[in-house]
Coordinates of C-alpha atoms in Angstrom, one line a residue:
Chain A
M11 CA -19.6 54.1 -26.7
E12 CA -17.3 56.7 -28.0
R13 CA -13.8 55.7 -28.8
Y14 CA -11.2 56.9 -26.2
S15 CA -13.9 57.7 -23.7
S16 CA -13.3 56.5 -20.3
E17 CA -16.1 53.7 -20.8
W18 CA -14.1 52.7 -23.7
F19 CA -10.8 52.3 -21.9
E20 CA -12.7 50.6 -19.1
A21 CA -14.1 48.1 -21.6
V22 CA -10.7 47.4 -23.1
I23 CA -9.2 46.4 -19.7
D24 CA -12.2 44.5 -18.8
A25 CA -11.6 42.6 -21.9
M26 CA -8.1 41.3 -20.7
T27 CA -8.1 38.1 -18.7
E28 CA -5.2 39.1 -16.7
F29 CA -6.3 40.9 -13.4
V30 CA -5.6 44.6 -13.5
L31 CA -5.5 46.2 -10.0
V32 CA -5.1 49.9 -9.1
K33 CA -4.1 51.0 -5.6
G34 CA -3.5 54.4 -4.0
E35 CA -1.8 55.5 -0.7
K36 CA -1.4 52.9 1.9
S37 CA -2.3 50.0 -0.5
K38 CA -6.0 51.2 -0.3
L39 CA -7.8 49.5 -3.4
L40 CA -9.0 52.2 -6.1
W41 CA -10.0 50.1 -9.1
A42 CA -9.9 46.6 -10.5
N43 CA -11.2 45.0 -13.9
R44 CA -13.7 42.7 -14.5
A45 CA -11.5 39.4 -14.4
F46 CA -10.3 40.5 -10.9
L47 CA -13.7 41.3 -9.5
E48 CA -15.2 38.1 -10.7
Y49 CA -12.2 36.1 -9.2
Y50 CA -12.7 38.1 -5.8
G51 CA -16.6 38.0 -6.0
M52 CA -16.6 41.6 -5.2
S53 CA -18.1 44.6 -6.9
Q54 CA -16.2 47.8 -7.7
R55 CA -18.1 49.7 -4.7
D56 CA -17.0 46.9 -2.5
L57 CA -13.4 47.1 -3.3
R58 CA -13.0 50.9 -3.0
G59 CA -10.8 52.0 -0.1
I60 CA -10.1 48.6 1.5
V61 CA -6.7 47.1 1.7
D62 CA -7.8 43.6 1.1
A63 CA -11.0 41.4 1.0
P64 CA -11.9 39.6 4.3
H65 CA -11.4 36.1 2.6
S66 CA -7.9 36.7 2.0
D67 CA -5.1 35.3 4.3
P68 CA -4.0 38.2 6.3
D69 CA -0.4 37.2 6.1
D70 CA -0.6 37.2 2.3
T71 CA -2.1 40.8 2.6
L72 CA 0.9 41.8 4.6
Q73 CA 3.4 40.8 1.8
Y74 CA 1.2 42.7 -0.7
V75 CA 1.4 45.7 1.3
R76 CA 5.2 45.2 1.7
D77 CA 5.7 44.9 -2.0
D78 CA 3.5 47.9 -2.8
H79 CA 5.6 49.9 -0.4
E80 CA 8.7 48.9 -2.4
V81 CA 7.2 50.3 -5.6
F82 CA 6.3 53.5 -3.7
V83 CA 9.7 53.8 -2.3
S84 CA 11.6 53.1 -5.3
G85 CA 9.3 54.1 -8.2
D86 CA 10.5 51.2 -10.0
A87 CA 8.3 48.2 -11.3
L88 CA 8.3 45.1 -9.2
E89 CA 8.0 41.6 -10.3
V90 CA 6.7 39.0 -7.9
R91 CA 5.2 35.7 -7.4
E92 CA 2.4 35.8 -4.9
P93 CA -0.7 33.7 -3.8
I94 CA -4.0 35.2 -4.4
T95 CA -7.1 33.6 -2.7
G96 CA -10.4 33.8 -4.5
A97 CA -14.0 34.2 -3.3
T98 CA -14.3 30.3 -3.2
G99 CA -11.5 30.2 -0.8
E100 CA -9.1 28.4 -3.3
T101 CA -5.7 29.9 -3.7
V102 CA -3.9 30.2 -6.8
H103 CA -0.2 31.5 -7.5
Y104 CA 0.2 34.2 -9.9
A105 CA 3.1 36.1 -11.5
T106 CA 2.4 39.9 -10.8
I107 CA 4.1 43.1 -12.1
K108 CA 3.5 46.0 -10.0
S109 CA 4.2 49.5 -11.6
A110 CA 4.3 53.0 -10.2
L111 CA 1.6 55.5 -10.9
V112 CA 3.5 58.9 -11.1
N113 CA 1.8 62.3 -10.9
D114 CA 3.0 65.3 -12.9
A115 CA 5.3 66.3 -10.1
G116 CA 7.1 62.9 -10.4
V117 CA 5.8 61.8 -7.1
V118 CA 4.5 58.0 -6.8
V119 CA 0.8 58.3 -5.9
G120 CA -0.4 54.7 -6.5
T121 CA 0.5 51.4 -8.1
V122 CA -1.1 49.4 -11.0
G123 CA -0.7 45.6 -11.0
T124 CA -1.2 42.9 -13.6
S125 CA -1.2 39.4 -12.7
R126 CA -1.2 35.9 -14.8
P127 CA -1.3 32.6 -13.3
L128 CA 2.1 30.7 -12.9
A129 CA 3.0 27.5 -14.5
Q130 CA 3.2 24.2 -12.2
A131 CA 6.8 24.4 -11.3
E132 CA 6.7 28.1 -10.3
A133 CA 3.5 27.8 -8.7
Q134 CA 5.0 25.1 -6.4
A135 CA 8.0 27.3 -5.5
S136 CA 5.6 30.2 -4.9
E137 CA 3.7 28.0 -2.4
D138 CA 7.0 26.8 -0.7
D139 CA 7.9 30.3 0.0
R140 CA 4.5 31.1 1.3
A141 CA 4.8 28.2 3.7
A142 CA 8.2 29.3 4.8
R143 CA 6.9 32.8 5.4
K144 CA 3.9 31.5 7.3
S145 CA 5.9 29.3 9.4
T146 CA 8.4 32.3 10.4
L147 CA 5.3 34.5 11.1
V148 CA 3.7 31.9 13.2
D149 CA 6.9 31.4 15.3
L150 CA 7.1 35.1 15.5
R151 CA 3.6 35.7 16.5
R152 CA 3.7 33.0 19.3
L153 CA 6.7 34.5 20.8
V154 CA 5.3 38.1 20.7
T155 CA 1.8 37.0 21.7
H156 CA 3.0 35.5 25.0
V157 CA 5.9 38.1 26.0
P158 CA 4.7 39.5 29.4
M159 CA 5.3 43.0 28.3
A160 CA 3.2 45.3 25.9
V161 CA 5.2 44.7 22.7
A162 CA 4.2 45.0 19.2
T163 CA 6.1 44.7 15.9
L164 CA 5.2 47.1 13.1
D165 CA 6.0 47.1 9.4
A166 CA 7.5 50.0 7.4
K167 CA 4.0 51.3 6.9
Q168 CA 3.2 51.1 10.6
R169 CA 0.7 48.2 10.4
I170 CA 0.8 46.0 13.2
V171 CA 2.4 42.8 12.2
A172 CA 2.1 41.0 15.7
H173 CA 1.4 42.1 19.3
S174 CA 1.4 40.5 22.7
L175 CA -1.8 39.9 24.6
E176 CA -0.3 42.3 27.4
W177 CA -0.4 45.1 24.6
R178 CA -4.2 44.5 24.3
R179 CA -4.6 44.5 27.9
L180 CA -2.9 47.9 28.3
F181 CA -4.7 49.5 25.6
G182 CA -8.1 48.2 26.6
L183 CA -8.6 46.7 23.3
E184 CA -10.7 43.6 22.8
S185 CA -10.1 42.7 19.2
Q186 CA -7.1 41.2 17.3
L187 CA -5.1 44.2 15.9
S188 CA -2.8 42.4 13.5
G189 CA -2.9 44.1 9.9
A190 CA -4.3 47.3 11.5
Y191 CA -2.4 50.4 11.1
Y192 CA -1.3 51.8 14.5
Q193 CA -2.8 55.0 13.6
D194 CA -6.2 53.6 13.3
A195 CA -6.0 51.1 16.1
C196 CA -3.9 52.7 18.8
E197 CA -3.2 56.5 18.1
T198 CA -6.3 57.6 20.1
Q199 CA -4.9 55.8 23.2
L200 CA -1.2 56.8 22.8
P201 CA -0.4 59.3 20.0
L202 CA 2.8 58.1 18.5
E203 CA 2.3 58.2 14.8
A204 CA 4.3 61.4 14.1
E205 CA 7.3 60.3 16.2
L206 CA 7.1 56.7 14.7
T207 CA 7.1 58.1 11.3
R208 CA 10.3 60.1 12.1
A209 CA 11.9 57.0 13.9
L210 CA 11.3 54.8 11.0
H211 CA 12.4 57.2 8.2
T212 CA 15.8 58.0 9.8
L213 CA 16.0 54.2 11.4
T214 CA 16.9 56.0 14.8
E215 CA 15.8 54.8 18.2
L216 CA 13.0 56.5 19.9
N217 CA 12.5 56.4 23.8
K218 CA 9.5 58.4 25.0
L219 CA 9.3 58.7 28.7
D220 CA 6.5 59.3 31.0
A221 CA 3.9 59.5 28.2
V222 CA 0.1 59.1 29.0
L223 CA -2.0 56.3 27.8
H224 CA -5.8 56.6 27.7
A225 CA -6.8 53.1 27.4
A226 CA -10.0 52.2 25.4
D227 CA -11.7 51.2 28.7
G228 CA -10.9 54.4 30.4
K229 CA -8.0 53.4 32.4
R230 CA -5.2 56.0 32.5
S231 CA -1.6 54.8 32.7
I232 CA 1.9 56.5 32.6
V233 CA 4.3 54.6 30.3
N234 CA 7.7 54.7 28.9
V235 CA 7.7 54.0 25.1
F236 CA 10.7 52.3 23.2
V237 CA 10.7 52.2 19.7
R238 CA 13.5 50.3 17.9
P239 CA 13.5 50.4 13.9
F240 CA 15.1 47.6 12.2
A241 CA 16.4 47.3 8.7
L242 CA 16.0 44.2 6.4
P243 CA 19.1 42.2 5.3
D244 CA 19.2 44.4 2.1
E245 CA 19.2 47.4 4.0
R246 CA 15.9 48.4 3.5
L247 CA 13.3 49.5 6.2
G248 CA 11.8 46.4 7.7
G249 CA 9.7 48.1 10.4
A250 CA 10.0 48.5 14.1
V251 CA 9.7 46.8 17.4
V252 CA 7.6 49.0 20.0
M253 CA 7.7 48.2 23.6
V254 CA 5.3 50.1 26.1
H255 CA 6.4 49.7 29.7
D256 CA 3.7 50.5 32.3
I257 CA 5.2 52.6 35.2
T258 CA 2.0 53.8 36.7
E259 CA 2.4 52.0 39.9
L260 CA 6.1 53.0 40.2
R261 CA 5.4 56.6 39.6
E262 CA 2.5 56.3 42.3
R263 CA 4.8 54.4 44.8
E264 CA 7.6 57.1 44.4
R265 CA 5.0 59.9 45.1
E266 CA 3.8 58.0 48.0
L267 CA 7.6 57.7 49.3
E268 CA 8.1 61.5 49.0
R269 CA 5.0 62.1 50.9
V270 CA 5.8 59.8 53.8
N271 CA 9.2 61.2 53.7
E272 CA 7.9 64.6 53.9
E273 CA 5.5 63.6 56.7
L274 CA 8.4 62.1 58.7
G275 CA 10.3 65.2 58.4
Q276 CA 7.4 67.0 59.5
F277 CA 6.9 64.8 62.5
N278 CA 10.3 64.8 63.4
Y279 CA 10.5 68.6 63.7
R280 CA 7.1 68.8 65.5
I281 CA 8.1 66.0 68.2
S282 CA 11.6 67.8 68.6
H283 CA 9.9 71.1 69.2
D284 CA 7.5 69.8 71.7
I285 CA 10.2 67.9 73.6
V286 CA 12.5 71.0 73.8
G287 CA 10.0 73.3 75.4
P288 CA 9.4 71.4 78.5
L289 CA 13.2 70.4 78.6
R290 CA 14.0 74.0 78.9
T291 CA 11.3 74.7 81.5
I292 CA 13.2 71.7 83.7
S293 CA 16.3 73.3 83.2
G294 CA 15.2 76.7 84.5
L295 CA 13.4 75.1 87.4
L296 CA 16.5 73.1 88.4
D297 CA 18.4 76.5 88.5
L298 CA 15.6 77.8 90.6
C299 CA 15.6 75.0 92.9
Q300 CA 19.4 75.1 93.2
R301 CA 19.2 78.8 94.0
Q302 CA 16.8 78.4 96.8
V303 CA 19.0 75.8 98.8
A304 CA 22.4 77.2 98.0
G305 CA 24.7 76.4 100.8
E306 CA 22.0 74.5 102.9
Q307 CA 22.4 71.0 101.7
S308 CA 25.0 68.3 101.3
A309 CA 27.6 68.0 98.8
A310 CA 25.9 65.1 97.4
F311 CA 22.8 67.2 96.9
H312 CA 24.6 69.9 95.1
G313 CA 26.7 67.5 92.9
G314 CA 23.4 65.7 91.9
M315 CA 21.7 69.2 91.2
E316 CA 24.8 70.2 89.2
R317 CA 24.7 67.0 87.1
L318 CA 20.9 67.2 86.6
R319 CA 21.4 70.6 85.1
R320 CA 24.4 69.3 82.8
T321 CA 22.3 66.3 81.6
T322 CA 19.3 68.5 81.0
G323 CA 21.8 70.8 79.0
H324 CA 22.9 67.9 76.9
L325 CA 19.2 66.6 76.0
I326 CA 18.5 70.2 75.1
K327 CA 21.5 70.5 72.7
L328 CA 20.7 67.1 71.2
V329 CA 17.1 68.0 70.4
D330 CA 18.1 71.3 69.1
N331 CA 20.4 69.5 66.6
V332 CA 17.6 67.2 65.7
M333 CA 15.4 70.1 65.0
E334 CA 18.1 72.1 62.9
I335 CA 18.7 68.9 60.9
A336 CA 14.9 68.4 60.1
R337 CA 14.6 72.1 59.4
A338 CA 17.8 71.9 57.0
D339 CA 16.0 69.5 54.8
A340 CA 12.7 71.1 54.8
Q341 CA 14.0 74.7 54.8
L342 CA 13.3 76.7 51.5
Q343 CA 15.4 79.7 51.7
T344 CA 16.4 82.4 49.4
A345 CA 20.0 83.5 48.5
E346 CA 21.1 86.8 49.7
T347 CA 24.4 88.7 49.7
F348 CA 25.7 89.1 53.2
S349 CA 29.0 90.3 55.1
L350 CA 31.1 87.5 56.3
E351 CA 32.5 89.6 58.6
A352 CA 29.2 90.5 60.4
L353 CA 28.7 86.8 60.4
L354 CA 31.8 85.8 62.2
A355 CA 31.4 88.9 64.7
D356 CA 28.1 87.4 65.6
A357 CA 29.5 84.0 66.3
V358 CA 32.4 85.6 68.1
S359 CA 30.2 87.9 70.3
R360 CA 28.2 84.6 71.3
H361 CA 31.4 82.7 72.4
G362 CA 33.3 85.8 73.6
E363 CA 33.5 84.7 77.2
T364 CA 34.7 81.4 76.5
L365 CA 37.3 82.4 74.1
A366 CA 38.6 84.9 76.8
E367 CA 38.4 82.4 79.7
H368 CA 40.8 79.9 77.7
G369 CA 42.8 82.5 76.3
I370 CA 41.9 81.4 72.7
D371 CA 43.1 83.9 70.2
L372 CA 40.6 83.9 67.2
K373 CA 42.1 85.2 64.0
A374 CA 40.3 86.2 60.8
A375 CA 41.7 86.5 57.2
L376 CA 38.7 87.3 55.1
A377 CA 39.9 87.9 51.6
A378 CA 36.4 87.3 50.3
S379 CA 34.4 89.9 52.7
H380 CA 31.0 89.0 51.2
L381 CA 29.1 85.9 50.1
T382 CA 25.9 85.4 48.0
S383 CA 24.2 82.5 49.5
E384 CA 21.7 81.1 52.1
R385 CA 22.8 83.1 55.1
A386 CA 21.2 81.1 58.0
R387 CA 22.7 77.7 56.8
I388 CA 26.2 79.4 56.6
A389 CA 25.7 80.8 59.9
Q390 CA 25.0 77.5 61.5
C391 CA 28.0 75.9 59.7
L392 CA 30.1 78.5 61.1
E393 CA 28.7 78.2 64.4
N394 CA 29.2 74.5 64.4
L395 CA 32.8 74.5 63.4
L396 CA 33.8 77.3 65.8
S397 CA 32.1 75.6 68.8
N398 CA 33.9 72.4 67.8
A399 CA 37.1 74.3 67.4
I400 CA 36.7 75.7 70.9
K401 CA 35.3 72.5 72.4
F402 CA 38.5 70.4 71.2
R403 CA 41.1 72.9 72.1
D404 CA 44.2 71.5 73.5
P405 CA 44.5 72.3 77.2
Q406 CA 48.2 71.6 76.9
E407 CA 48.7 74.3 74.5
A408 CA 50.3 77.5 75.7
Q409 CA 48.9 79.5 72.9
P410 CA 45.7 78.1 71.6
W411 CA 44.3 79.7 68.4
I412 CA 41.5 79.4 65.7
E413 CA 41.8 80.9 62.2
V414 CA 39.1 81.9 59.9
K415 CA 39.9 82.4 56.3
S416 CA 37.8 83.1 53.3
T417 CA 38.9 83.0 49.6
A418 CA 36.9 83.8 46.5
L419 CA 37.2 81.2 43.8
E420 CA 35.7 80.9 40.3
G421 CA 31.8 80.7 41.1
A422 CA 32.3 80.0 44.8
T423 CA 33.8 81.0 47.9
E424 CA 36.2 78.9 50.0
I425 CA 35.9 79.1 54.1
S426 CA 38.5 77.5 56.0
V427 CA 38.4 77.0 59.9
S428 CA 41.6 75.9 61.5
D429 CA 42.8 75.3 65.0
N430 CA 45.7 73.9 67.0
G431 CA 43.5 71.9 69.3
V432 CA 43.4 68.0 70.0
G433 CA 42.5 67.3 66.4
L434 CA 40.6 64.3 64.8
P435 CA 41.5 60.6 65.5
K436 CA 43.6 59.1 62.7
D437 CA 41.3 57.0 60.9
G438 CA 38.4 59.2 61.3
E439 CA 38.5 61.3 58.3
N440 CA 35.8 59.3 56.4
D441 CA 33.4 58.9 59.4
V442 CA 33.6 62.6 60.5
F443 CA 30.5 63.8 58.6
K444 CA 28.4 60.8 59.7
Q445 CA 25.4 61.1 62.1
F446 CA 26.3 60.7 65.8
Y447 CA 30.1 60.4 65.1
R448 CA 32.0 61.5 68.2
G449 CA 35.6 61.6 67.8
H450 CA 36.7 61.5 71.4
R451 CA 35.4 59.5 74.2
G452 CA 34.3 61.7 77.0
V453 CA 33.9 64.9 75.1
V454 CA 30.5 66.4 75.5
G455 CA 28.4 66.5 72.4
S456 CA 25.4 64.9 70.3
G457 CA 27.8 64.1 67.3
L458 CA 25.5 65.9 64.8
G459 CA 27.4 69.1 64.3
L460 CA 29.4 68.3 61.4
Y461 CA 26.7 66.0 60.1
L462 CA 24.4 68.9 60.0
V463 CA 27.4 71.0 58.2
S464 CA 27.4 68.4 55.4
K465 CA 23.8 68.5 55.1
H466 CA 23.7 72.3 54.6
L467 CA 26.7 72.2 52.1
A468 CA 24.8 69.4 50.1
H469 CA 21.7 71.6 50.0
L470 CA 23.9 74.4 48.7
G471 CA 25.5 72.1 46.1
G472 CA 28.8 72.8 47.9
S473 CA 31.2 70.7 50.0
V474 CA 33.1 70.4 53.3
A475 CA 36.3 68.3 53.7
V476 CA 38.9 67.8 56.3
A477 CA 42.1 69.2 54.9
S478 CA 44.3 68.5 58.0
M479 CA 43.5 66.2 60.8
H480 CA 45.7 67.4 63.7
K481 CA 47.9 70.5 64.4
P482 CA 46.3 72.2 62.5
T483 CA 42.9 70.7 62.5
R484 CA 41.5 72.3 59.1
F485 CA 37.9 72.2 57.7
I486 CA 37.5 73.6 54.4
L487 CA 33.8 74.6 52.9
R488 CA 33.4 75.2 49.6
I489 CA 30.4 77.3 48.8
P490 CA 29.1 77.9 45.4
N491 CA 27.8 81.3 44.5
S492 CA 24.0 81.6 44.1
Chain B
M12 CA 17.0 102.7 91.4
K13 CA 15.3 101.3 88.2
L14 CA 12.1 99.5 88.1
V15 CA 9.9 98.0 85.7
P16 CA 6.3 99.0 87.2
S17 CA 4.0 96.4 85.5
T18 CA 4.8 93.2 83.6
L19 CA 2.4 91.0 81.7
I20 CA 3.3 87.5 80.8
V21 CA 1.7 85.9 77.9
D22 CA 2.2 82.1 77.8
D23 CA 0.1 79.1 77.8
T24 CA 2.7 76.8 79.6
E25 CA 1.9 77.2 83.7
A26 CA 5.5 75.9 84.6
D27 CA 7.1 78.6 82.2
V28 CA 4.9 81.4 83.8
F29 CA 5.8 80.0 87.3
L30 CA 9.6 80.3 86.5
S31 CA 9.5 83.8 84.8
E32 CA 7.5 85.2 87.7
A33 CA 10.2 83.7 90.2
V34 CA 13.2 84.7 88.3
L35 CA 11.7 88.4 87.9
S36 CA 10.6 88.4 91.6
D37 CA 14.0 87.5 92.8
T38 CA 15.5 90.7 91.3
G39 CA 13.0 92.7 93.5
R40 CA 12.7 95.2 90.5
F41 CA 9.4 94.0 89.3
P42 CA 6.7 94.9 91.7
T43 CA 3.7 93.8 89.5
I44 CA 3.5 90.7 87.6
C45 CA 0.5 89.3 86.0
S46 CA 0.2 86.5 83.4
V47 CA -2.6 85.4 80.8
A48 CA -2.6 82.0 79.3
D49 CA -4.1 82.8 75.9
G50 CA -3.4 85.3 73.1
V51 CA -7.3 85.8 72.6
E52 CA -7.6 86.7 76.2
A53 CA -4.8 89.0 76.2
L54 CA -6.1 90.7 73.2
E55 CA -9.6 91.1 75.1
L56 CA -7.8 92.9 77.9
F57 CA -5.9 95.3 75.9
S58 CA -9.2 96.2 74.0
H59 CA -11.4 96.4 77.4
P60 CA -8.9 98.4 79.9
E61 CA -11.9 98.4 82.4
R62 CA -12.1 94.7 82.4
A63 CA -8.4 94.4 82.6
T64 CA -8.3 96.7 85.6
E65 CA -10.9 94.6 87.3
K66 CA -9.2 91.2 86.7
H67 CA -5.5 92.2 86.9
P68 CA -5.3 95.4 89.2
G69 CA -2.4 97.4 88.6
C70 CA -1.2 95.7 85.5
F71 CA -2.8 97.5 82.6
P72 CA -1.5 99.0 80.5
P73 CA 1.7 97.1 81.3
T74 CA 5.1 98.5 81.0
L75 CA 6.6 95.5 79.6
V76 CA 4.9 92.3 77.7
L77 CA 6.8 89.1 77.8
L78 CA 5.2 87.3 74.8
D79 CA 5.6 83.4 74.2
I80 CA 5.3 82.5 70.4
N81 CA 3.8 79.0 70.4
M82 CA 0.3 79.1 72.0
P83 CA -2.8 77.5 70.8
R84 CA -5.8 79.7 69.2
M85 CA -3.5 82.8 68.5
D86 CA 0.2 82.7 68.6
G87 CA 2.7 85.4 69.4
F88 CA 3.0 86.6 66.0
E89 CA -0.8 86.7 65.4
L90 CA -1.3 88.6 68.6
L91 CA 1.5 91.3 67.5
E92 CA -0.5 91.8 64.3
E93 CA -3.7 92.5 66.3
L94 CA -1.9 94.9 68.9
A95 CA -0.3 96.6 66.1
R96 CA -3.5 97.2 64.3
R97 CA -5.2 98.4 67.3
A98 CA -2.4 100.6 68.8
G99 CA -3.8 103.7 67.2
S100 CA -3.2 106.8 69.4
R101 CA -2.5 104.8 72.4
E102 CA 0.9 104.5 73.7
P103 CA 2.8 101.6 71.7
V104 CA 3.1 98.4 73.7
V105 CA 6.6 97.2 74.6
V106 CA 7.2 93.6 73.7
V107 CA 9.9 91.2 74.5
M108 CA 9.5 87.7 72.9
V109 CA 10.4 84.9 75.3
T110 CA 10.3 81.5 73.7
S111 CA 12.0 78.1 73.2
S112 CA 12.7 78.8 69.6
K113 CA 16.3 79.6 68.9
F114 CA 16.1 79.5 65.1
E115 CA 17.4 82.5 63.0
S116 CA 14.3 83.0 61.0
D117 CA 12.0 83.2 64.0
I118 CA 14.6 85.7 65.7
Q119 CA 14.6 87.7 62.5
R120 CA 10.8 87.8 62.2
A121 CA 10.6 88.7 65.8
K122 CA 13.1 91.5 65.6
Q123 CA 11.5 92.9 62.3
H124 CA 8.2 93.7 64.1
P125 CA 7.9 97.5 65.4
L126 CA 6.6 96.5 68.7
V127 CA 9.3 93.8 69.5
K128 CA 12.2 95.2 71.3
D129 CA 14.2 92.3 72.2
Y130 CA 14.2 88.5 72.1
L131 CA 14.8 86.1 74.7
V132 CA 15.3 82.2 74.8
K133 CA 13.8 80.3 77.6
P134 CA 14.3 79.6 80.3
L135 CA 14.7 83.3 81.7
S136 CA 17.8 83.5 83.5
Q137 CA 18.9 86.0 86.1
E138 CA 21.1 87.8 83.7
D139 CA 18.1 88.2 81.2
A140 CA 16.1 89.7 84.2
A141 CA 18.7 92.0 85.1
R142 CA 19.0 93.0 81.3
L143 CA 15.2 93.7 81.2
V144 CA 15.6 96.1 84.1
Q145 CA 18.2 98.1 82.4
Q146 CA 16.6 98.3 79.1
F147 CA 13.0 98.9 80.1
G148 CA 13.1 99.9 83.7
V149 CA 12.3 103.5 85.0
D150 CA 13.8 105.5 87.5
A151 CA 11.6 105.2 90.9
E152 CA 11.9 107.7 93.6

């Protein structure tokens, strides 16, 4: 053997009775001297690349890795007392010094540890520490194993220290995972390593919502992942608790609810549509019949016919309203710029006769002449408010009026409809927009007009409110510009 | 005096056809009124005038078509599409949609079609009938 050759150096280290153990990244074993190999009952080849021998107590291994990590992070040598179990199964306590192996760039790339057996008293102290550590770990594991959630605790290096049975079930894994790295055991099912590293490195909480987990048994789940890193008392990174919450069923039920809701809305619309057709036909036929017998029959007959017609009319209005509401929800309209003047003119022309008949003065002050929004919705709101104002006029008023005003605001348009009619009942202001609310007994109406207005405004992201209840009655619509 | 010489009602609801016919007849200005219950059948008759004349004498080609929207097999809008396509060199058909839908979007959609000249909501009233005479009647001497 040539002096100073690698065989020579190896022979020198092999001559030492102390253990010499060299490890690389992630505590993987790289090289050990003869003393250690004999104690461990393994060859150099057996050792290469593993973290620890199978005959070792896994909890001891966890501690070795923790200590290695400290050397890696600090770059300083670390003196510890540790139990090492040999091939025979006997555990002996050693004093180990772990030093950092540093490359040319000054980065820690591995550790070299030397170990000498401890004297009796110190060995006992080491064993006591070990028992305490184990007891804590046993308690921790018991808790974690039986938590009815998929939970795992990871150490600073992302090795799984403990996990629940639920975790195994969710990931579809058969075997025990303690001691395995997350990257090796679980990354394929739920990619998390990069985010875990970031969270651990910065000691910040991580919430990952609606992630996809592909279990080993093929099952696909939607999950919410919560990572909570924790520090040790000396402020070093201790590890992290990871909780995986299975929300697959929740999301499925949500989807089902949405589907059912939509179906209901469609049903509502279809049924109303199928009802309104025949109702209109009945109305027309009643008209026809009444015309045929005009003057011939008794007052009771004509009274009855008249009421038949009116009742049918109410039914038609109600069903029309119900359809409008179903459509209001389902409608996907596009916004356009339209003239408010034209819209109002349309509405006025529809009610022209009634306005003239009762001498109602309709005043318009449209400071904002145009509006960019969903035309049909605004048209319906205006129609409902106007027809209400007409319907609830005060017959005692000498000069009944209705006023429509529009103002441009920042990012929105305000439209107000006011009248000097009979107004709203005193404590009605909160109920006014509710379904089937009818302010005055005996007044004809479905009670859905204002409800529909509030629905339309809700869809537009705007609002409707009662600014004044009585003399004047004033409604204010706030419509955001699209 | 204005008359609407021939009127075709396309509607699958018999009661509505009865009603419209009665209201139109009452004005005395609609001498010939025929009806077809189905859009596909209506299209057939427009495409084969000889057959039309045989089944509905005096009706084809109609001066005015009162078209319902909601019909099985082929609805009002679909029939409009087909009629517009086959119009070609022939005189354009005059259509008024008569339907129980009073929704803005349906009204707008109907009015946008070149063949649709007006839109009426069921049931047909006497005022509606009078207006039809005004709009589409021809002077009869």
